[in-house]
Coordinates of C-alpha atoms in Angstrom, one line a residue:
X137 CA 123.0 112.6 63.6
X138 CA 121.6 110.1 66.1
X139 CA 121.9 111.3 69.5
X140 CA 122.9 108.1 71.0
X141 CA 125.8 107.9 68.6
X142 CA 126.4 111.5 69.1
X143 CA 126.4 110.7 72.7
X144 CA 128.7 108.0 72.4
X145 CA 131.2 110.2 70.6
X146 CA 131.4 113.0 72.8
X147 CA 131.8 110.5 75.8
X148 CA 134.7 108.8 74.2
X149 CA 136.3 112.1 73.1
X150 CA 135.9 114.1 76.3
X151 CA 136.1 111.2 78.9
X152 CA 138.8 108.5 77.1
X153 CA 140.8 110.5 74.8
X154 CA 144.2 110.9 76.3
X155 CA 144.9 114.6 74.9
X156 CA 141.7 116.0 76.6
X157 CA 141.6 117.3 80.4
X158 CA 139.0 118.9 82.1
X159 CA 140.8 122.4 81.8
X160 CA 141.1 122.1 77.8
X161 CA 137.1 121.0 77.5
X162 CA 135.5 124.4 76.6
X163 CA 132.4 125.7 78.0
X164 CA 130.4 125.1 74.7
X165 CA 131.6 121.5 74.2
X166 CA 130.7 120.7 77.9
X167 CA 127.3 122.1 77.1
X168 CA 127.0 120.4 73.7
X169 CA 127.9 116.7 75.9
X170 CA 125.2 117.8 78.5
X171 CA 122.5 118.3 75.8
X172 CA 123.5 114.8 74.3
X173 CA 123.6 113.3 77.5
X174 CA 120.1 114.6 78.5
X175 CA 118.8 113.2 75.2
X176 CA 120.4 109.8 75.8
X177 CA 118.7 109.5 79.4
X178 CA 115.5 111.6 78.5
X179 CA 116.4 114.0 81.4
X180 CA 114.2 117.5 81.5
X181 CA 114.1 120.1 83.8
X182 CA 111.3 122.8 85.4
X183 CA 113.5 125.9 84.5
X184 CA 116.4 127.4 83.0
X185 CA 117.9 128.1 86.3
X186 CA 117.6 124.2 87.4
X187 CA 118.8 123.4 84.0
X188 CA 122.3 125.3 84.7
X189 CA 122.7 124.0 88.1
X190 CA 122.3 120.6 86.7
X191 CA 124.9 121.4 84.4
X192 CA 127.5 122.8 86.6
X193 CA 126.8 119.6 88.7
X194 CA 127.4 117.6 85.7
X195 CA 130.7 119.6 84.8
X196 CA 132.0 118.9 88.2
X197 CA 131.1 115.2 87.7
X198 CA 133.0 114.9 84.3
X199 CA 135.9 116.5 85.7
X200 CA 136.1 113.8 88.6
X201 CA 135.7 111.1 85.9
X202 CA 138.4 112.4 83.4
X203 CA 141.0 113.0 86.4
X204 CA 140.5 109.6 87.5
X205 CA 140.7 107.9 84.1
X206 CA 143.7 110.4 83.0
X207 CA 146.0 109.2 86.0
X208 CA 146.2 105.8 84.2
X209 CA 147.0 104.2 87.4
X210 CA 143.6 102.3 88.3
X211 CA 142.4 99.0 87.6
X212 CA 138.9 100.3 86.8
X213 CA 137.7 103.2 84.6
X214 CA 134.9 105.9 85.3
X215 CA 132.3 107.0 82.7
X216 CA 129.3 109.3 82.4
X217 CA 125.8 107.6 83.1
X218 CA 122.4 108.0 84.4
X219 CA 123.3 109.6 87.6
X220 CA 125.6 112.5 85.9
X221 CA 123.6 115.4 87.0
X222 CA 122.9 114.5 90.7
X223 CA 125.6 115.7 93.3
X224 CA 126.9 113.3 95.6
X225 CA 124.6 113.9 98.7
X226 CA 121.6 113.3 96.2
X227 CA 122.8 110.2 94.9
X228 CA 123.6 108.5 98.4
X229 CA 120.2 109.6 99.6
X230 CA 118.1 108.0 96.6
X231 CA 120.4 105.2 95.7
X232 CA 121.3 103.3 98.9
X233 CA 119.1 101.9 101.5
X234 CA 121.1 99.5 103.8
X235 CA 120.4 99.9 107.7
X236 CA 124.1 99.7 109.0
X237 CA 122.8 100.4 112.5
X238 CA 121.3 96.9 113.1
X239 CA 124.2 94.9 111.5
X240 CA 124.5 92.5 114.5
X241 CA 121.2 92.9 116.3
X242 CA 119.4 90.4 114.7
X243 CA 122.1 88.1 113.4
X244 CA 121.2 84.7 114.8
X245 CA 123.9 81.9 115.7
X246 CA 123.4 79.2 112.7
X247 CA 125.2 76.3 112.0
X248 CA 128.6 76.9 110.4
X249 CA 128.2 76.4 106.5
X250 CA 129.1 73.0 105.5
X251 CA 132.3 73.0 103.9
X252 CA 132.5 72.8 100.0
X253 CA 135.1 70.4 98.8
X254 CA 137.0 71.2 95.6
X255 CA 135.8 74.6 95.0
X256 CA 136.2 75.8 91.4
X257 CA 138.7 78.1 90.3
X258 CA 136.0 80.5 89.2
X259 CA 132.2 80.3 88.8
X260 CA 129.5 82.7 87.1
X261 CA 125.7 81.9 88.3
X262 CA 124.7 83.9 85.2
X263 CA 125.9 81.1 82.9
X264 CA 124.2 78.7 85.1
X265 CA 120.8 80.5 84.4
X266 CA 120.7 81.1 88.4
X267 CA 120.1 85.0 87.8
X268 CA 117.4 87.2 86.5
X269 CA 117.9 90.4 84.8
X270 CA 119.5 93.3 86.2
X271 CA 116.7 95.4 87.9
X272 CA 116.8 99.0 88.7
X273 CA 115.4 100.4 92.2
X274 CA 115.2 103.7 91.1
X275 CA 115.0 106.5 93.9
X276 CA 113.7 104.0 96.3
X277 CA 116.3 103.0 99.3
X278 CA 115.1 99.3 98.6
X279 CA 118.7 97.9 97.6
X280 CA 118.1 95.2 100.7
X281 CA 114.8 94.1 99.1
X282 CA 117.0 93.4 95.6
X283 CA 119.6 91.2 97.2
X284 CA 117.4 89.2 99.4
X285 CA 115.1 88.4 96.1
X286 CA 118.2 88.0 93.9
X287 CA 119.7 85.3 96.6
X288 CA 116.3 83.5 96.8
X289 CA 116.1 83.3 92.8
X290 CA 119.1 82.0 92.6
X291 CA 118.8 79.1 95.1
X292 CA 115.2 78.1 93.6
X293 CA 116.8 78.0 90.4
X294 CA 119.4 75.5 91.9
X295 CA 116.9 73.3 93.8
X296 CA 113.7 73.2 91.3
X297 CA 115.5 74.1 87.7
X298 CA 113.0 77.2 87.6
X299 CA 114.3 80.8 87.3
X300 CA 111.5 83.2 88.7
X301 CA 111.6 86.7 89.3
X302 CA 110.2 87.7 92.5
X303 CA 108.6 90.6 94.1
X304 CA 110.7 93.2 95.6
X305 CA 107.6 95.4 96.1
X306 CA 106.2 92.8 98.3
X307 CA 108.9 93.3 100.7
X308 CA 108.8 97.0 100.4
X309 CA 104.9 96.9 101.4
X310 CA 104.3 94.3 103.6
X311 CA 108.1 93.6 105.5
X312 CA 107.7 96.3 108.2
X313 CA 109.2 94.7 111.0
X314 CA 111.7 96.8 112.3
X315 CA 114.6 97.8 110.9
X316 CA 112.9 97.0 107.6
X317 CA 111.2 100.1 106.6
X318 CA 110.3 99.9 102.7
X319 CA 112.3 102.8 100.7
X320 CA 114.2 103.9 103.8
X321 CA 116.3 100.8 104.2
X322 CA 116.3 97.3 105.8
X323 CA 118.1 94.2 105.9
X324 CA 118.4 90.8 103.9
X325 CA 118.0 88.6 106.9
X326 CA 114.9 90.3 108.2
X327 CA 113.7 90.3 104.4
X328 CA 114.6 86.2 104.5
X329 CA 112.6 85.6 107.8
X330 CA 109.7 87.8 106.5
X331 CA 109.3 85.2 103.5
X332 CA 109.7 82.1 105.8
X333 CA 107.3 83.2 108.3
X334 CA 104.8 84.1 105.5
X335 CA 105.4 80.7 103.9
X336 CA 106.5 82.1 100.5
X337 CA 106.6 85.3 98.3
X338 CA 105.0 86.2 95.2
X339 CA 106.1 86.7 91.6
X340 CA 107.6 90.1 90.3
X341 CA 104.8 89.8 87.5
X342 CA 102.0 89.3 89.6
X343 CA 103.2 92.0 92.5
X344 CA 105.2 94.3 90.1
X345 CA 107.8 96.9 91.3
X346 CA 106.6 100.8 91.9
X347 CA 109.5 102.2 93.7
X348 CA 107.4 103.5 96.3
X349 CA 106.1 102.7 99.8
X350 CA 102.5 101.6 99.3
X351 CA 99.8 99.4 101.2
X352 CA 100.6 95.6 101.6
X353 CA 98.4 93.9 99.0
X354 CA 96.8 91.2 101.4
X355 CA 95.8 89.0 98.6
X356 CA 99.1 88.8 96.7
X357 CA 100.9 88.5 99.8
X358 CA 99.1 85.2 100.2
X359 CA 100.3 83.8 96.9
X360 CA 103.1 81.6 98.2
X361 CA 104.9 81.0 94.7
X362 CA 108.6 80.6 95.9
X363 CA 109.5 79.3 99.4
X364 CA 112.7 79.1 101.6
X365 CA 113.6 76.8 104.5
X366 CA 115.7 79.2 106.1
X367 CA 118.8 81.0 106.0
X368 CA 122.6 81.2 107.0
X369 CA 124.9 84.0 108.3
X370 CA 128.0 83.7 106.8
X371 CA 131.0 84.3 109.4
X372 CA 131.8 87.9 109.5
X373 CA 135.2 88.8 107.9
X374 CA 136.0 85.3 106.7
X375 CA 136.6 85.2 102.9
X376 CA 137.2 81.6 102.6
X377 CA 133.8 80.8 104.3
X378 CA 132.2 83.3 101.9
X379 CA 133.9 81.8 98.8
X380 CA 132.8 78.5 99.5
X381 CA 129.1 80.0 100.0
X382 CA 129.2 81.6 96.5
X383 CA 130.4 78.5 95.2
X384 CA 127.3 76.9 96.1
X385 CA 124.9 79.9 95.2
X386 CA 124.4 83.5 95.0
X387 CA 125.0 85.1 98.0
X388 CA 123.6 88.7 99.7
X389 CA 126.0 91.0 101.0
X390 CA 126.3 94.6 102.6
X391 CA 129.2 96.8 101.4
X392 CA 130.1 100.4 101.5
X393 CA 128.7 101.7 97.7
X394 CA 128.4 105.7 98.5
X395 CA 131.7 106.7 97.2
X396 CA 131.9 108.8 94.0
X397 CA 134.2 106.2 92.1
X398 CA 131.4 103.4 92.9
X399 CA 128.7 105.8 91.8
X400 CA 130.4 106.3 88.1
X401 CA 132.1 102.7 87.8
X402 CA 132.1 101.6 84.4
X403 CA 134.4 98.6 84.0
X404 CA 137.5 96.6 85.4
X405 CA 138.3 95.4 88.7
X406 CA 137.0 97.9 91.4
X407 CA 139.5 98.5 94.2
X408 CA 138.3 101.3 95.9
X409 CA 138.7 103.6 97.7
X410 CA 135.9 102.8 99.9
X411 CA 135.3 102.8 103.5
X412 CA 133.6 99.5 105.5
X413 CA 130.5 101.8 106.7
X414 CA 127.7 99.4 105.2
X415 CA 125.2 101.4 103.3
X416 CA 124.1 99.2 100.5
X417 CA 123.4 95.8 99.7
X418 CA 124.3 93.8 96.4
X419 CA 124.4 90.1 95.3
X420 CA 127.5 88.1 94.7
X421 CA 126.7 86.1 91.7
X422 CA 130.5 84.3 91.1
X423 CA 134.0 85.0 91.3
X424 CA 136.9 84.8 88.8
X425 CA 140.5 86.1 88.2
X426 CA 141.9 88.4 85.7
X427 CA 145.6 89.0 84.8
X428 CA 146.5 87.5 88.3
X429 CA 143.8 89.6 90.1
X430 CA 141.0 87.7 91.8
X431 CA 137.4 89.4 92.0
X432 CA 134.0 89.2 93.2
X433 CA 131.3 89.2 90.6
X434 CA 128.7 91.8 91.8
X435 CA 125.2 92.3 90.7
X436 CA 123.9 95.5 91.5
X437 CA 120.4 97.2 91.5
X438 CA 120.9 100.4 89.6
X439 CA 119.8 99.3 85.8
X440 CA 122.0 98.2 83.2
X441 CA 123.2 101.8 82.3
X442 CA 125.4 101.5 85.2
X443 CA 128.7 99.4 85.7
X444 CA 128.9 96.5 83.0
X445 CA 125.7 96.4 82.2
X446 CA 124.6 96.7 85.8
X447 CA 127.5 94.5 87.0
X448 CA 130.5 95.2 88.8
X449 CA 134.1 93.1 89.2
X450 CA 135.3 93.8 93.0
X451 CA 138.8 92.8 94.1
X452 CA 138.8 89.8 96.3
X453 CA 141.4 91.6 98.5
X454 CA 143.0 88.5 100.6
X455 CA 145.2 90.8 102.8
X456 CA 141.9 92.7 104.4
X457 CA 140.1 90.8 106.6
X458 CA 136.7 92.8 106.1
X459 CA 137.2 92.8 102.0
X460 CA 137.2 95.8 99.8
X461 CA 134.2 98.0 100.5
X462 CA 133.4 95.6 103.6
X463 CA 132.3 93.0 101.4
X464 CA 133.3 90.1 104.0
X465 CA 131.5 92.0 107.0
X466 CA 127.7 91.0 106.3
X467 CA 127.2 87.9 104.1
X468 CA 124.1 85.6 104.1
X469 CA 122.2 83.2 101.7
X470 CA 118.7 81.7 102.1
X471 CA 118.3 77.6 102.3
X472 CA 116.1 75.5 100.4
X473 CA 115.8 71.5 100.2
X474 CA 112.4 70.8 98.5
X475 CA 110.2 71.9 95.7
X476 CA 107.4 74.8 96.0
X477 CA 104.0 74.3 96.8
X478 CA 101.3 74.0 93.9
X479 CA 101.1 77.4 92.0
X480 CA 98.4 79.3 93.1
X481 CA 95.7 80.6 90.5
X482 CA 96.4 83.8 89.3
X483 CA 95.2 87.2 91.1
X484 CA 91.9 88.2 90.1
X485 CA 91.9 91.4 88.0
X486 CA 91.8 94.5 90.1
X487 CA 88.6 96.0 90.5
X488 CA 87.2 99.6 90.5
X489 CA 88.6 102.3 93.0
X490 CA 86.0 103.0 95.6
X491 CA 85.5 106.6 96.4
X492 CA 82.6 106.2 98.9
X493 CA 79.5 104.2 99.0
X494 CA 78.2 105.5 96.0
X495 CA 80.9 106.5 94.0
X496 CA 83.8 104.6 92.2
X497 CA 86.8 105.4 89.7
X498 CA 88.2 103.2 87.3
X499 CA 90.6 100.4 87.9
X500 CA 94.2 102.0 88.9
X501 CA 92.6 105.7 89.4
X502 CA 92.6 107.7 92.3
X503 CA 89.7 109.6 93.6
X504 CA 89.9 113.1 93.8
X505 CA 87.1 115.4 95.5
X506 CA 85.6 117.8 93.3
X507 CA 83.4 119.4 95.5
X508 CA 82.5 119.4 99.2
X509 CA 79.5 120.5 101.4
X510 CA 80.2 121.2 104.9
X511 CA 83.2 119.3 104.9
X512 CA 81.8 115.9 103.1
X513 CA 82.9 115.6 99.6
X514 CA 79.5 115.4 97.3
X515 CA 81.3 115.0 94.0
X516 CA 84.3 113.1 93.0
X517 CA 86.7 113.1 90.1
X518 CA 88.8 110.5 88.7
X519 CA 92.8 110.7 88.2
X520 CA 94.3 108.2 85.8
X521 CA 97.3 107.7 88.1
X522 CA 97.4 105.3 90.8
X523 CA 97.9 106.3 94.8
X524 CA 98.2 110.2 92.9
X525 CA 97.9 113.3 95.0
X526 CA 95.2 115.3 94.3
X527 CA 96.1 119.2 93.8
X528 CA 94.1 121.7 95.8
X529 CA 92.9 123.6 92.5
X530 CA 90.9 120.4 92.1
X531 CA 91.5 120.0 88.5
X532 CA 94.9 118.4 88.6
X533 CA 96.8 115.8 90.2
X534 CA 100.2 114.5 90.6
X535 CA 102.5 111.1 90.9
X536 CA 102.6 109.9 94.3
X537 CA 106.5 110.3 94.0
X538 CA 106.3 113.9 92.9
X539 CA 103.7 115.2 95.3
X540 CA 104.0 118.8 95.5
X541 CA 101.3 120.5 92.9
X542 CA 102.5 123.4 91.1
X543 CA 99.3 124.4 88.9
X544 CA 100.5 127.7 87.8
X545 CA 103.9 126.4 86.0
X546 CA 102.1 122.9 85.6
X547 CA 104.8 121.1 87.2
X548 CA 104.8 118.4 90.0
X549 CA 107.9 118.5 92.3
X550 CA 109.5 116.6 94.5
X551 CA 109.6 116.8 98.3
X552 CA 113.3 118.5 98.0
X553 CA 111.9 121.1 95.7
X554 CA 114.4 120.3 93.0
X555 CA 113.2 117.5 91.0
X556 CA 110.3 118.2 89.0
X557 CA 108.1 116.5 86.2
X558 CA 107.1 118.1 83.0
X559 CA 103.3 118.1 82.1
X560 CA 102.1 115.1 80.0
X561 CA 99.3 113.9 77.9
X562 CA 96.8 111.7 80.1
X563 CA 97.5 107.8 80.1
X564 CA 94.8 106.1 78.9
X565 CA 94.3 108.4 75.7
X566 CA 95.6 106.4 73.2
X567 CA 93.8 107.2 70.2
X568 CA 90.3 108.4 69.1
X569 CA 88.4 105.4 70.1
X570 CA 90.2 105.7 73.5
X571 CA 89.4 109.5 73.6
X572 CA 85.8 109.2 72.4
X573 CA 85.3 106.6 75.4
X574 CA 86.2 109.0 78.0
X575 CA 84.7 112.0 76.4
X576 CA 81.5 109.9 75.8
X577 CA 81.4 108.9 79.7
X578 CA 81.5 112.8 80.4
X579 CA 78.6 113.3 78.4
X580 CA 76.7 110.6 79.6
X581 CA 76.9 111.6 83.2
X582 CA 76.9 115.5 82.9
X583 CA 73.6 115.5 84.1
X584 CA 74.3 113.4 87.3
X585 CA 77.3 115.3 88.4
X586 CA 77.2 119.0 88.4
X587 CA 80.8 119.4 88.8
X588 CA 81.3 118.9 85.2
X589 CA 82.8 121.6 83.1
X590 CA 83.0 121.9 79.4
X591 CA 86.4 123.2 79.7
X592 CA 87.5 119.8 80.9
X593 CA 86.1 118.0 78.1
X594 CA 87.7 120.3 75.9
X595 CA 91.2 119.7 77.4
X596 CA 90.3 116.1 76.8
X597 CA 90.2 116.4 73.1
X598 CA 93.0 118.6 73.1
X599 CA 95.5 117.1 75.4
X600 CA 98.8 118.4 76.4
X601 CA 101.7 117.6 74.3
X602 CA 103.4 114.0 74.7
X603 CA 106.8 114.3 76.9
X604 CA 109.7 112.4 78.2
X605 CA 108.1 112.9 81.6
X606 CA 104.6 112.2 83.2
X607 CA 103.6 115.3 85.0
X608 CA 100.9 117.4 86.3
X609 CA 97.6 115.6 84.9
X610 CA 94.1 117.2 84.6
X611 CA 91.5 115.3 86.3
X612 CA 89.5 115.1 83.3
X613 CA 86.2 113.2 84.0
X614 CA 83.8 112.9 86.9
X615 CA 83.0 109.9 88.9
X616 CA 79.9 108.1 87.7
X617 CA 76.8 108.1 90.0
X618 CA 74.3 105.9 87.8
X619 CA 70.5 106.1 88.8
X620 CA 69.7 103.9 85.7
X621 CA 72.9 102.1 84.2
X622 CA 71.4 100.7 81.2
X623 CA 69.7 103.7 79.9
X624 CA 72.8 105.6 80.3
X625 CA 75.1 103.1 78.5
X626 CA 72.7 103.2 75.4
X627 CA 73.1 106.8 75.5
X628 CA 76.8 106.7 75.7
X629 CA 76.8 104.0 72.8
X630 CA 74.7 106.1 70.9
X631 CA 76.8 109.2 71.2
X632 CA 80.1 107.5 70.5
X633 CA 78.5 105.8 67.7
X634 CA 77.4 109.3 66.2
X635 CA 80.6 111.0 67.1
X636 CA 82.9 108.4 65.2
X637 CA 80.8 108.9 62.1
X638 CA 82.4 112.5 61.9
X639 CA 86.0 111.3 62.6
X640 CA 88.6 110.0 60.4

């Protein structure tokens, strides 16, 4: 049976079927559901012990979801999603990222928003083409950047007619004015001010999202594709002013999004419970009514597997000045009246990674030291991953977001010691020609670099099996230090031609 269909069937059976409860769900059925869920979301664990722990967390979350739905007295339902193996403290640590300590510190006295005459009874900026696709912040606490870019994307479409997806990574890397701190949180007003001071922001395509704190790319920082003139803060705890603002354009807001009900929201009008301690940032892209209940249309940044394909309907509670989850407390939007500057020329393709004055690795690779003498690296190796962590064994490397090397078990671990990544085939080895190209590179430069080992070439020819997760990587090839480039290239081409004759 197709794993996705199996998962959907089990989800329906165990979560929504009125005759089943947590107590009647057997251990075997929850285990089967967990296995189907793992297949659907590509989950894999480093050990049996960790998998059992995640299963126990999954069962507790399933019980919480089932209990909520079985009560039948709520305006919304919950369901399993990609967060179902996370205990609540892990979820909060990885999926929020709003800086509540500085809520009023930097809010300047702006002119009151102009009163909008004849506010429509409902509006959905998605239908007007002013909202980009739902994005996923991953485990980086940069919700503030997604809320800010979403608001700018909206007003840019309204003013210029062009919907352009903008770069959250630029804000994460380059907007480091306190309190904004990349994946550790920030505020939308500060993001707006940064873009004003920078005279614009780059596109998502040119400065793509990586989900980690990185060094600011100054060349792309200077690509001013979309500009804004300023920003306006909606008066706090004023639903009417917020409604008028949303009738004009998408609006950035802070909310309290750390509750378990929020974590597993599936559909319906969300009415809490939640606090008003703001810890998450989202985008209001409209409002409407259903069965006499008014709601806001919320765009989240947790991917399309959360909520209603990445969206939520949140109750417009007219009796609560702060709004459900504090949604009336901290709202702002960018202002824009004119066209964008002429499009800058495309960014030049990235060049090789320099290891030292004489050595370099390929585009997007990381230099790892293969041999030292008197504390100075005299032989470099190339890891195929960008901004990778070089393992102490000098044979492997790990992704930057899984920085702990466990070479004995062939795993890369996160800092909390719980999450792991399994071994994976080296990226770049896409087929015989690609493998021969790299292997040929080893053959050509074996005499130029004493650190070359036959075992590495053998590993290249027999890469580790493909897995759902990228993990610890062999540092397959050594850095080229060419003395006679033309001669070596000719030799490499001859080797490749000869080798390919024997391959099918």
